[in-house]
GROMACS .gro file of C-alpha atoms in nm:
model
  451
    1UNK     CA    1  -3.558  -0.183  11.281
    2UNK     CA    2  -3.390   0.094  11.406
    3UNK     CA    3  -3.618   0.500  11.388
    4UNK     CA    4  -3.374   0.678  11.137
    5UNK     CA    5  -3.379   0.311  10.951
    6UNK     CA    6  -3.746   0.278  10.940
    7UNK     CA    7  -3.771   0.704  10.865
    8UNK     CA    8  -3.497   0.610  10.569
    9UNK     CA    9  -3.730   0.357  10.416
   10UNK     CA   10  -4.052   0.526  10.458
   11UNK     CA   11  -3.904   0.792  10.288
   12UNK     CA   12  -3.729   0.628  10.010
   13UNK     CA   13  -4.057   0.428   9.927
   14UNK     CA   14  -4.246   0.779   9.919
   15UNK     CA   15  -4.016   0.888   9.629
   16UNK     CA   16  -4.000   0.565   9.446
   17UNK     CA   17  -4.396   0.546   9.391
   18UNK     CA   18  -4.443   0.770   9.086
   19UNK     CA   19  -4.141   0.505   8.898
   20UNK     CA   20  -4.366   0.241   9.041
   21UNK     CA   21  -4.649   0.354   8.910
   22UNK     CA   22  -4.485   0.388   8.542
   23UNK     CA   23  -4.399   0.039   8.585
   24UNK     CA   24  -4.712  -0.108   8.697
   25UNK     CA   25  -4.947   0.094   8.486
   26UNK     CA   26  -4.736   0.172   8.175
   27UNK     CA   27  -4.908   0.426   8.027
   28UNK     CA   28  -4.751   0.600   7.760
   29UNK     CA   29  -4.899   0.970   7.842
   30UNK     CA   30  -4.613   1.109   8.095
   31UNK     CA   31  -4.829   1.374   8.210
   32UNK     CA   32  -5.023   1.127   8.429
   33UNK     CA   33  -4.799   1.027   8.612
   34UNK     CA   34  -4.658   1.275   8.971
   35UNK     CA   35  -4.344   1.347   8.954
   36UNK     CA   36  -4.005   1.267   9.186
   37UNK     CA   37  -4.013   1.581   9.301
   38UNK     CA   38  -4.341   1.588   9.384
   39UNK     CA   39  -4.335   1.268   9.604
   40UNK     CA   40  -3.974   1.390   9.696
   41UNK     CA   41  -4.179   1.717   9.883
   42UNK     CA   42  -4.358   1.437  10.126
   43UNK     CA   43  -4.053   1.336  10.299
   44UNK     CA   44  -4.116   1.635  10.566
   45UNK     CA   45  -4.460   1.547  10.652
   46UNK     CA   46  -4.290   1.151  10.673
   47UNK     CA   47  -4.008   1.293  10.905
   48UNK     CA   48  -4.250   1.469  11.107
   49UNK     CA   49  -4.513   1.204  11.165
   50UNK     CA   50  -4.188   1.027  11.367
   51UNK     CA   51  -4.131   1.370  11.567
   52UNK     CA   52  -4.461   1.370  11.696
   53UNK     CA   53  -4.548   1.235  12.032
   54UNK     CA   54  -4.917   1.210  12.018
   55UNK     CA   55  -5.057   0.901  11.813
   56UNK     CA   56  -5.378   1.062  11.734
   57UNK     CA   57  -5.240   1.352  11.623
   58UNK     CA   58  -4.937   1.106  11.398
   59UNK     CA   59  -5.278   0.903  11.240
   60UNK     CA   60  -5.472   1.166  11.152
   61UNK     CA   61  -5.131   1.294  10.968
   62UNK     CA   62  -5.064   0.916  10.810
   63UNK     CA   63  -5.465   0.953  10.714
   64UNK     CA   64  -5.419   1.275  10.511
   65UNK     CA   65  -5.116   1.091  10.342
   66UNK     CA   66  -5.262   0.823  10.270
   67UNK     CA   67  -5.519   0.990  10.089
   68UNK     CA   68  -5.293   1.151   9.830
   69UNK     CA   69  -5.196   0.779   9.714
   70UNK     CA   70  -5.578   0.680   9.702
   71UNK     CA   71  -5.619   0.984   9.512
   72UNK     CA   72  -5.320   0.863   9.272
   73UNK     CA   73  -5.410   0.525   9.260
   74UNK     CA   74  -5.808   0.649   9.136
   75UNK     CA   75  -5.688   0.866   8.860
   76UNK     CA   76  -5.470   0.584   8.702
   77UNK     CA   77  -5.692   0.348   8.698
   78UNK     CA   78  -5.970   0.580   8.610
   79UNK     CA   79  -5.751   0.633   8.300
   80UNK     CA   80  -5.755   0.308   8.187
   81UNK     CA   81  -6.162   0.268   8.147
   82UNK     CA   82  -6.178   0.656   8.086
   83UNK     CA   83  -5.856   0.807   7.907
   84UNK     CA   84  -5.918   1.169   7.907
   85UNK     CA   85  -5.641   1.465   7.958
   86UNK     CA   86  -5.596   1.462   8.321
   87UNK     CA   87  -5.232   1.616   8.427
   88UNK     CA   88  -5.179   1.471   8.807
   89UNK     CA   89  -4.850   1.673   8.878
   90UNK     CA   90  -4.897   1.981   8.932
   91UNK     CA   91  -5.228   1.913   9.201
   92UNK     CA   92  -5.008   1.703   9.382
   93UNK     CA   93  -4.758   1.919   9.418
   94UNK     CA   94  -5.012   2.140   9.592
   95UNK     CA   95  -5.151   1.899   9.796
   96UNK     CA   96  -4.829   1.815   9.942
   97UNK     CA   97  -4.707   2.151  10.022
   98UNK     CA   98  -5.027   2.208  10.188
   99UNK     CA   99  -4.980   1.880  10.408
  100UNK     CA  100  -4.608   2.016  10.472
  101UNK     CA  101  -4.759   2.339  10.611
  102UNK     CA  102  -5.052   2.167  10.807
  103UNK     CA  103  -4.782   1.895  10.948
  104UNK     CA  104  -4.546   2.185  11.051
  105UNK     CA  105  -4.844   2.334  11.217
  106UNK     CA  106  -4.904   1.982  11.407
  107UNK     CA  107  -4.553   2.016  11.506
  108UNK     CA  108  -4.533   2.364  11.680
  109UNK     CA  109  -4.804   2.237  11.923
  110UNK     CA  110  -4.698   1.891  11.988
  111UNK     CA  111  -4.345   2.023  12.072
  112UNK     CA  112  -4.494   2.256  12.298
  113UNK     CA  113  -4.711   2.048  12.482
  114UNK     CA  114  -4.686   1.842  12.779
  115UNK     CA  115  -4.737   1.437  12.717
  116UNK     CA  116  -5.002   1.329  13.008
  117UNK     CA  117  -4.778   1.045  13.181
  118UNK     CA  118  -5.027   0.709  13.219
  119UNK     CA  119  -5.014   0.546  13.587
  120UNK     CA  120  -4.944   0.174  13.536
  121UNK     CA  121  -5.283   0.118  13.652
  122UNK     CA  122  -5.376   0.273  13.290
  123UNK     CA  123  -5.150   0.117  13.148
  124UNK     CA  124  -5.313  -0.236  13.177
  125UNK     CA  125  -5.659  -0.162  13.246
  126UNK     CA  126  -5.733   0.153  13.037
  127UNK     CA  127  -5.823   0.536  13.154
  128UNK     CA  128  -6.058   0.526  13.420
  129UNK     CA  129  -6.386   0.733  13.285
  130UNK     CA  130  -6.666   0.861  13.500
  131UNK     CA  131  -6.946   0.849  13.356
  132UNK     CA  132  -7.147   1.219  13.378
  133UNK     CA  133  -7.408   1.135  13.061
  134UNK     CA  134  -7.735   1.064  13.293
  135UNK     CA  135  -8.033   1.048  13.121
  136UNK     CA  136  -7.898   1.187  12.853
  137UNK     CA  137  -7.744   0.882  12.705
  138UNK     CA  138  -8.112   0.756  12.674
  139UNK     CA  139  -8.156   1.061  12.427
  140UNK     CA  140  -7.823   0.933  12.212
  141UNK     CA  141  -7.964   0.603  12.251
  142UNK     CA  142  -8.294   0.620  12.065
  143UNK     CA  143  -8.202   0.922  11.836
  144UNK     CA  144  -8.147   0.721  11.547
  145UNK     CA  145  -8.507   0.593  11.588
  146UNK     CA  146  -8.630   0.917  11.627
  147UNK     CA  147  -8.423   1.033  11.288
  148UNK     CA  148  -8.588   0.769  11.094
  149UNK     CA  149  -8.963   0.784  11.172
  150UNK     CA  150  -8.933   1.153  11.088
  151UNK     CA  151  -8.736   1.063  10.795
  152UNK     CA  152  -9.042   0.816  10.686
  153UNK     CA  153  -9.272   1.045  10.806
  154UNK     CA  154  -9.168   1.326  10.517
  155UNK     CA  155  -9.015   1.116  10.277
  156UNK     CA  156  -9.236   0.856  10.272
  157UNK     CA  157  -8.983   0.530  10.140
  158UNK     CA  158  -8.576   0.498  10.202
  159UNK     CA  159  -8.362   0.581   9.911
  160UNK     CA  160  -8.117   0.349   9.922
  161UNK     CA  161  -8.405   0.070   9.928
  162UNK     CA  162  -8.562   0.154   9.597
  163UNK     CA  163  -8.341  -0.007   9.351
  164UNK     CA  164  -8.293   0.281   9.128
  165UNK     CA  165  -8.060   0.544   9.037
  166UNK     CA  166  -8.089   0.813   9.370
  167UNK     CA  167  -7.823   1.041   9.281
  168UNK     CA  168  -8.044   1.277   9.075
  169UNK     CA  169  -8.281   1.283   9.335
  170UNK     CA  170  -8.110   1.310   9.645
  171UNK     CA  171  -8.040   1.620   9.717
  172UNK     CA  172  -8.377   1.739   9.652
  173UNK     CA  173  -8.615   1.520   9.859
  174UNK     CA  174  -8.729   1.721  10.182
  175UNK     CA  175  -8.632   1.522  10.434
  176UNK     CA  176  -8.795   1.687  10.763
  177UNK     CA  177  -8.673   1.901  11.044
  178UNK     CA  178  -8.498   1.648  11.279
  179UNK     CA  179  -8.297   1.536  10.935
  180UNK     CA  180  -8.072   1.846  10.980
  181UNK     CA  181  -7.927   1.685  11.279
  182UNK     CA  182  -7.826   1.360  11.142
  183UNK     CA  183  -7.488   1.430  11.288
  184UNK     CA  184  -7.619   1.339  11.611
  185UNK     CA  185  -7.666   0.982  11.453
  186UNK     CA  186  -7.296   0.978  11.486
  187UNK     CA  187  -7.268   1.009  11.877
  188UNK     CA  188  -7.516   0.773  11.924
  189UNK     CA  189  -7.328   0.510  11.744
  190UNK     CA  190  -7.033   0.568  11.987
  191UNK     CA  191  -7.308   0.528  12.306
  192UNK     CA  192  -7.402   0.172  12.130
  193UNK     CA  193  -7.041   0.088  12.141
  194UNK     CA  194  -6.993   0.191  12.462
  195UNK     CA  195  -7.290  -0.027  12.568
  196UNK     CA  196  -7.165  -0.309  12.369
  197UNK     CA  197  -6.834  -0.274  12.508
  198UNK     CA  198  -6.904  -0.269  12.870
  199UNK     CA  199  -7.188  -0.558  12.846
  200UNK     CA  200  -7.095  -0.827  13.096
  201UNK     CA  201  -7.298  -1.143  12.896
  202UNK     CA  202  -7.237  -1.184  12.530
  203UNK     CA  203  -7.644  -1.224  12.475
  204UNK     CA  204  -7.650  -0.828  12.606
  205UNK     CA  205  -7.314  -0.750  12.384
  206UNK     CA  206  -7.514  -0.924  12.119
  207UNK     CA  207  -7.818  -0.718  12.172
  208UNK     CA  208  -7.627  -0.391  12.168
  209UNK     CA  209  -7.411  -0.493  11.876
  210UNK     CA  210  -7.767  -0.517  11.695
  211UNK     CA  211  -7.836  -0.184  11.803
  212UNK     CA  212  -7.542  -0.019  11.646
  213UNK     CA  213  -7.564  -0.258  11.331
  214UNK     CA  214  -7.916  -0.098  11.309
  215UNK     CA  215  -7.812   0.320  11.374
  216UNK     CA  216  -7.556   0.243  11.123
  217UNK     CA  217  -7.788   0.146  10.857
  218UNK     CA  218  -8.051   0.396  10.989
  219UNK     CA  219  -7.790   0.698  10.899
  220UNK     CA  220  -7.731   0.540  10.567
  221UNK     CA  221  -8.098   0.528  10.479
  222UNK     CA  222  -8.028   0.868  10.259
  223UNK     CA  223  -7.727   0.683  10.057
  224UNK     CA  224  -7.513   0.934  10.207
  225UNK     CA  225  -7.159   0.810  10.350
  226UNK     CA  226  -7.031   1.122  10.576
  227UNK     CA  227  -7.214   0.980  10.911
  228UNK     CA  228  -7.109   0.599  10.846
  229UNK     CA  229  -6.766   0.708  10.826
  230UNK     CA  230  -6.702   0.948  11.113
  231UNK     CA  231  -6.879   0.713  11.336
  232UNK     CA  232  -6.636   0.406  11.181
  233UNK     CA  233  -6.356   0.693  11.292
  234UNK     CA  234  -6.525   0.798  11.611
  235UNK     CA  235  -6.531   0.464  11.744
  236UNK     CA  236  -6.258   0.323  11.634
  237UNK     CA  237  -6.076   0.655  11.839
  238UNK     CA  238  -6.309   0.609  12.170
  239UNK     CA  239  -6.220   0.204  12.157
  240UNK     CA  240  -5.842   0.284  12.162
  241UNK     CA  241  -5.904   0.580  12.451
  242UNK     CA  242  -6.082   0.353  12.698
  243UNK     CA  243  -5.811   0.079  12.631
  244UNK     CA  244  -5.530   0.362  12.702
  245UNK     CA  245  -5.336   0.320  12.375
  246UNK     CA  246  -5.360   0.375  12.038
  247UNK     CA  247  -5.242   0.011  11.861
  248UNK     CA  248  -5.285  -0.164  11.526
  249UNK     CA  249  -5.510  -0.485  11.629
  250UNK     CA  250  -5.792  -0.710  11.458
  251UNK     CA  251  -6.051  -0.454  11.551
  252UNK     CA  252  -5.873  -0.213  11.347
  253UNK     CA  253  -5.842  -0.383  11.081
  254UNK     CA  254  -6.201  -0.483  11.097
  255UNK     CA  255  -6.271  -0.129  11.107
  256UNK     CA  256  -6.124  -0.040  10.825
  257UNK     CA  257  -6.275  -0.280  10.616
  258UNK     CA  258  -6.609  -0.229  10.716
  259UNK     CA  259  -6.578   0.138  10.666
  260UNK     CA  260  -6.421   0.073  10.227
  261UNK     CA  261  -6.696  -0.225  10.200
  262UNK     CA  262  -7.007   0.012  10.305
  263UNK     CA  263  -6.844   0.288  10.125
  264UNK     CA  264  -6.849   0.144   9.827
  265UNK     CA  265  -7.167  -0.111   9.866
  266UNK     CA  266  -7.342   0.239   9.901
  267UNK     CA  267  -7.204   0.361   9.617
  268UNK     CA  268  -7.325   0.096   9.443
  269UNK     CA  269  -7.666   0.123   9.587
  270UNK     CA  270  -7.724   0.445   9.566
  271UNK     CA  271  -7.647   0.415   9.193
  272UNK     CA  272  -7.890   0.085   9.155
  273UNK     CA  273  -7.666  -0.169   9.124
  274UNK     CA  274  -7.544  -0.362   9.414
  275UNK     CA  275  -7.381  -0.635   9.152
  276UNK     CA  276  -7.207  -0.428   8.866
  277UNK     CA  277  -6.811  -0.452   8.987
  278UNK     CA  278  -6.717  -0.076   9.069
  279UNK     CA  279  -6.359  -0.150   8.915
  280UNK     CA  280  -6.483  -0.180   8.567
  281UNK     CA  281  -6.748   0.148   8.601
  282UNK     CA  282  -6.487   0.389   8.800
  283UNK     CA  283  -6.180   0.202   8.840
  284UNK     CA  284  -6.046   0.213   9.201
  285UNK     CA  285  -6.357   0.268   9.440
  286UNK     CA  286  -6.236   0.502   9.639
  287UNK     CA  287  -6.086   0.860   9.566
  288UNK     CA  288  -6.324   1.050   9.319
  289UNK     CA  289  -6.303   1.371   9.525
  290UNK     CA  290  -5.897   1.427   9.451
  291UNK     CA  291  -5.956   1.336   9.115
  292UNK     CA  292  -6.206   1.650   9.088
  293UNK     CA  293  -5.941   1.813   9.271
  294UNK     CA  294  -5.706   1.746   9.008
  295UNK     CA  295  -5.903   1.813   8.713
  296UNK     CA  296  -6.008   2.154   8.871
  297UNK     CA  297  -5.596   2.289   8.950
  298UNK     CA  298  -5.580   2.152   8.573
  299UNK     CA  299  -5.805   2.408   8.417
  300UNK     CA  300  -5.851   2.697   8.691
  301UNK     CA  301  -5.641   2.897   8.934
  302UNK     CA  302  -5.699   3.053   9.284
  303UNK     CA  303  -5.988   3.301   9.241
  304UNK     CA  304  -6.124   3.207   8.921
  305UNK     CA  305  -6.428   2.937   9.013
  306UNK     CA  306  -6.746   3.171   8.958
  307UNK     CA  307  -6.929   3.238   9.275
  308UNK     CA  308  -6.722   3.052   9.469
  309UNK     CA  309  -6.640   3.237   9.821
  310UNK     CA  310  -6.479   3.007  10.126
  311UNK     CA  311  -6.540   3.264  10.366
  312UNK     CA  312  -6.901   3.340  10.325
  313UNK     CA  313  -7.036   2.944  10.291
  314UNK     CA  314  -6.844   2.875  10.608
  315UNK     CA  315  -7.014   3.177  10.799
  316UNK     CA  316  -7.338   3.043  10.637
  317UNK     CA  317  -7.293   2.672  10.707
  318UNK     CA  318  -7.241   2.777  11.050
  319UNK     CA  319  -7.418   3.038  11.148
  320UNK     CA  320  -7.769   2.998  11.263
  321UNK     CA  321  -8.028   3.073  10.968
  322UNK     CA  322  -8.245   3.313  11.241
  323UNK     CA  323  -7.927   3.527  11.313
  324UNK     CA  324  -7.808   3.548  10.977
  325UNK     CA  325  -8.221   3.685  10.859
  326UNK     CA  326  -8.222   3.937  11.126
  327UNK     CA  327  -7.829   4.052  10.983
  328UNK     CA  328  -7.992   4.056  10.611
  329UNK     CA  329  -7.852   3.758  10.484
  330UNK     CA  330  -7.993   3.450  10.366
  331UNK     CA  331  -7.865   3.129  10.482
  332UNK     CA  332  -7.927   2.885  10.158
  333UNK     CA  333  -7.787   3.192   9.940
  334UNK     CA  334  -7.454   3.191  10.175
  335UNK     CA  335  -7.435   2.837  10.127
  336UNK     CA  336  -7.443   2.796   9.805
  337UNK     CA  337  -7.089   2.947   9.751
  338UNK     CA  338  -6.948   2.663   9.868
  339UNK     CA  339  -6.722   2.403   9.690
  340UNK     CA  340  -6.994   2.164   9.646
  341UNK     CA  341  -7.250   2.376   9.451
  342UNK     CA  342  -6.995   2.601   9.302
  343UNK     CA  343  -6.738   2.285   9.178
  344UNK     CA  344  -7.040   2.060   9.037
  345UNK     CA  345  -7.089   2.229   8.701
  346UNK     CA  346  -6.743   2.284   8.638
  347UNK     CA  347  -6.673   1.998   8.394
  348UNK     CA  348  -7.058   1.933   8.347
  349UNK     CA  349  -7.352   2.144   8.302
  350UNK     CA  350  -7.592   1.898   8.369
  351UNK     CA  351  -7.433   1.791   8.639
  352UNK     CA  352  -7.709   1.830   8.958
  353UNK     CA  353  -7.513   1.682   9.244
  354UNK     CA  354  -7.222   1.837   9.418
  355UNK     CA  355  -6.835   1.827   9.445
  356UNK     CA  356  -6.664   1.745   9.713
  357UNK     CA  357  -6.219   1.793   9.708
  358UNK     CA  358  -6.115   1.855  10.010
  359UNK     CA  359  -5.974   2.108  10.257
  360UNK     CA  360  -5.654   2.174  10.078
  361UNK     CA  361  -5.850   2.231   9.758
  362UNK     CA  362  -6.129   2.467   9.894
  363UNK     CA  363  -5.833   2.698  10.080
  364UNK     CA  364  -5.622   2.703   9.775
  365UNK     CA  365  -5.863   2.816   9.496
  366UNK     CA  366  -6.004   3.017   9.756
  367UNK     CA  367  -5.690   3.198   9.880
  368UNK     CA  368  -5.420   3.033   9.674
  369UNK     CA  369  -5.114   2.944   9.897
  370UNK     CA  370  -5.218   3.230  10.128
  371UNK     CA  371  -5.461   2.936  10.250
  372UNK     CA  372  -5.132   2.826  10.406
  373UNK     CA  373  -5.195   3.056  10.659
  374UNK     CA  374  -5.505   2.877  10.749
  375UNK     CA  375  -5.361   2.510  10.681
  376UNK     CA  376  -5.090   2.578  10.966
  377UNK     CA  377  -5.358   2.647  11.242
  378UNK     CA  378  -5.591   2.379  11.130
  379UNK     CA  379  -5.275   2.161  11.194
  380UNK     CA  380  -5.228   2.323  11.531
  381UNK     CA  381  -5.615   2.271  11.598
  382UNK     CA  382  -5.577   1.883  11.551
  383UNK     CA  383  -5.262   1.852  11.767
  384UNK     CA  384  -5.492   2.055  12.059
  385UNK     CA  385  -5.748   1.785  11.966
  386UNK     CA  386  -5.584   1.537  11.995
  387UNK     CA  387  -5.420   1.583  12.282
  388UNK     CA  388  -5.733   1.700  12.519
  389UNK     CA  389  -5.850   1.349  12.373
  390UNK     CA  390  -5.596   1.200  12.599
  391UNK     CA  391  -5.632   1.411  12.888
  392UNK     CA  392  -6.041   1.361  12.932
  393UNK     CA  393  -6.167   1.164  13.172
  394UNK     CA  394  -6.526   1.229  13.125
  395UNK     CA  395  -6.729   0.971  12.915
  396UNK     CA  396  -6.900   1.278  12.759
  397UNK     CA  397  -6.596   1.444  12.653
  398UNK     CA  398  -6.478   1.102  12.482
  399UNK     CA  399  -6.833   1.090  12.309
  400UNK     CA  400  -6.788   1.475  12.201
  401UNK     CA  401  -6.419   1.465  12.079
  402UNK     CA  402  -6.381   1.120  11.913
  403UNK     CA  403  -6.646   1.197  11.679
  404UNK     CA  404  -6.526   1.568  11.609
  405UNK     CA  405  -6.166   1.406  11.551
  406UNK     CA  406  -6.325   1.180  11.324
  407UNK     CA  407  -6.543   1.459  11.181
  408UNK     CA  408  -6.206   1.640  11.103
  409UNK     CA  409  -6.012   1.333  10.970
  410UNK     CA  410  -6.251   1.338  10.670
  411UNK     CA  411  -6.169   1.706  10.582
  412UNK     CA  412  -5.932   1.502  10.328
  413UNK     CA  413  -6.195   1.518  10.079
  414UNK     CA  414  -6.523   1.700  10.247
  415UNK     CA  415  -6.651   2.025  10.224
  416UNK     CA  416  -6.620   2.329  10.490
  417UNK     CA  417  -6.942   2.387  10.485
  418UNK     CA  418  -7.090   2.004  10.591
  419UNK     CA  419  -6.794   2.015  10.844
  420UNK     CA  420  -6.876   2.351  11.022
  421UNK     CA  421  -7.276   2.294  10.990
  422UNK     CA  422  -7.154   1.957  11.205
  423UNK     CA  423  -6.966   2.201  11.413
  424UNK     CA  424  -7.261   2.406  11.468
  425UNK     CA  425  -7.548   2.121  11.552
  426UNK     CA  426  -7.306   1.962  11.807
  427UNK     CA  427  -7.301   2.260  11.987
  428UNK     CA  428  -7.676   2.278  11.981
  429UNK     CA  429  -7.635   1.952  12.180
  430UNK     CA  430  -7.413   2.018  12.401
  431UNK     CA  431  -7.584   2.289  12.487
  432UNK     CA  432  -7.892   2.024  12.561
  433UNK     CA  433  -7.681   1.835  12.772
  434UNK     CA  434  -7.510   2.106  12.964
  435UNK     CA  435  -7.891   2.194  13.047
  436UNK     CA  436  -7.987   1.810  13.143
  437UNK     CA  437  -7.620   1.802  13.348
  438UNK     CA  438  -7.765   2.124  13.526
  439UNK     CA  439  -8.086   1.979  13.612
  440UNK     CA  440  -7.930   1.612  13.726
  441UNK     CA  441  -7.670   1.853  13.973
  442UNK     CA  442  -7.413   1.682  13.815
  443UNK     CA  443  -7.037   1.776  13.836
  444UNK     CA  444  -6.945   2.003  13.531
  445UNK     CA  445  -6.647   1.877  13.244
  446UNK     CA  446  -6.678   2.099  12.919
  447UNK     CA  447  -6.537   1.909  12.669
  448UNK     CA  448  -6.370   2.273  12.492
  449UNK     CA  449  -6.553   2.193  12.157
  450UNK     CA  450  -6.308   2.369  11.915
  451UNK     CA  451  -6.396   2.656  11.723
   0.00000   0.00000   0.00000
């Protein structure tokens, strides 16, 4: 099948949805259905994924697509067990000129970049990497070990082990000092896979498979899903850069499931009941966060969520808490303006835990479609990202960048704040290793952490 053929289809299957979704669902309520026009909007995000060169950049676009049909796909069948008003149109409308704007921004950079050309060595043996990690890699190694006995130590039993409802409770357990840089949990899984890969006897690739089998459960031991899932997305990105192309394969796919199974089994868990069927409680598992999303452009416009300010819970989130004291402000009290804490009592007021919606849906109720501004350049800042991904040769600028990329990926339906406190902690360790690279006289490689 021919490009233009193939952009022809995609395209015409992107407008047919919403008359295959009145046909498959049959709901009589027309409001819960998108429109033609709204699916007709995503033909220039569609048309651009093919004018892309870089495949990283082209599947983190296809991700944030993707995402509006999970969304879609969770509020119809969410109907069907709950059938409250919810009008899907006029969010998804939104959400798709944002993606236009944050695709265009992919564009300008990819068209103004130069494509690294791969030797034919590359080609069939993958991108030669030096390793420059020393020591340090024993550090990433037995962090997750490290994470949990202090986890134990203050909490005293594992959440998602107790076999009751944790949601209430979650939030509000002190966890310890070293639990504030779970993130680095995330890294380390990406070191296990290295190990794993690069084993030369299955009974060592079978040891360090254990390993990672074990960090993965380790970060999950809250019943929180963000570091299971950028470390399903950071190594899933690393395995494709050492092989020296980006394909659809088995391990893929197996990636993929494993990252919707756990998702959902911790769901499940988290809300004490690993044998209940989530389709009958919530309908499709996945895609609660664009639902909020929706319900929130349904009753609220840009500007009017009470105490909600973008710009201040980013600075907060990021910012260390000792700078921000010594400027006057509080750190918790900056945070708190965030979506999450701002979003959760919206449509509940006993509602305790927070909301999560997304990127698009934080910069448009905080800026309205000013936030386009700012949807453009975090486009831009992707298409950089991904292509220093393929430019690297350093093992600890694959390590650095694969999970950032994945830690951006999921900006779909996080919250700023969780993503730019990640920002901030990784640079606390790179500044640990930049100090161990010093000390080992090793040759220096910055991996250009974006901002």
């Amino acid at each position: 099948m021919s490009k233009n053929v193939l952009i022809l289809v995609c395209c015409a299957l992107a407008q047919l949805t919403p008359l295959a979704y009145e046909a498959l669902f049959g709901y009589k309520e027309y409001y819960i259905y998108p429109s033609l026009m709204s699916h007709t909007l995503l033909i220039i995000p569609i048309v651009i994924i093919f004018l892309l060169r870089n495949r990283y950049t082209k599947a983190f676009l296809i991700i944030w697509i993707a995402w509006l049909y999970v969304g879609e796909v969770k509020i119809l069948t969410y109907f069907a067990i709950n059938p409250y008003y919810i009008a899907m149109d006029e969010g998804c409308v939104i959400y798709n000129i944002y993606l236009i704007f944050m695709s265009v921004g992919m564009l300008i950079h990819d068209a103004n970049t130069r494509i690294p050309i791969r030797s034919a060595a590359e080609e069939s043996t993958g991108r030669p990497i030096y390793d420059d990690l020393a020591w340090f890699e024993y550090f990433l190694l037995v962090f997750p070990l490290l994470w949990i006995a202090d986890f134990m130590r203050n909490v005293g039993f594992i959440p998602i082990l107790s076999g009751s409802d944790v949601t209430d409770t979650m939030y509000g357990l002190n966890y310890g000092y070293v639990y504030n840089f779970g993130f680095f949990n995330c890294l380390s899984a990406v070191v296990l896979y290295d190990r794993m890969l690069k084993s030369p006897t299955k009974r060592i690739k079978f040891f360090w498979l254990a390993m990672l089998v074990l960090a993965v459960l380790i970060m999950s031991a809250d019943s929180k899903r963000l570091y299971l899932l950028v470390s399903l997305l950071a190594i899933f990105v690393y395995d494709k850069l050492m092989a020296g192309s980006l394909v659809v394969n088995l391990k893929t796919v197996v990636l993929m499931l494993s990252g919707v199974v756990l998702y959902v089994f911790l769901q499940n868990v988290r809300l004490g009941s690993t044998t209940e069927s989530p389709f009958k409680r919530d309908g499709f598992p996945l895609g609660a966060e664009f639902r909020e999303y929706i319900r929130a452009v349904n009753e609220y416009k840009p500007g009017e969520i009470p105490g909600y300010d973008l710009a201040a819970s980013t600075v907060g989130a990021f910012a260390n808490s000792f700078l921000l004291k010594l400027a006057g402000y509080d750190k918790s009290e900056l945070v708190h303006k965030d979506s999450a804490y701002t979003f959760m009592k919206l449509f509940d007021d006993e509602n305790t835990l927070g909301i999560r919606t997304g990127l698009t849906s934080e910069l448009y109720f905080a800026y309205g479609f000013y936030g386009l501004i700012f949807i453009s350049l975090f486009g831009w800042l992707v298409s950089s990202l991904s292509y220093r991904l393929v430019r690297v040769t350093k093992k600890s600028s694959l390590i650095f960048l694969s999970t950032l990329f994945g830690l951006l990926v999921l900006t779909a339906f996080g919250q700023s704040s969780v993503t730019v406190g990640c920002l901030c902690v990784t640079m606390y360790l790179y500044a640990l290793f930049a100090g161990i690279r010093l000390i080992s006289h090793r040759p220096a490689d910055s991996p250009h952490l974006p901002a």
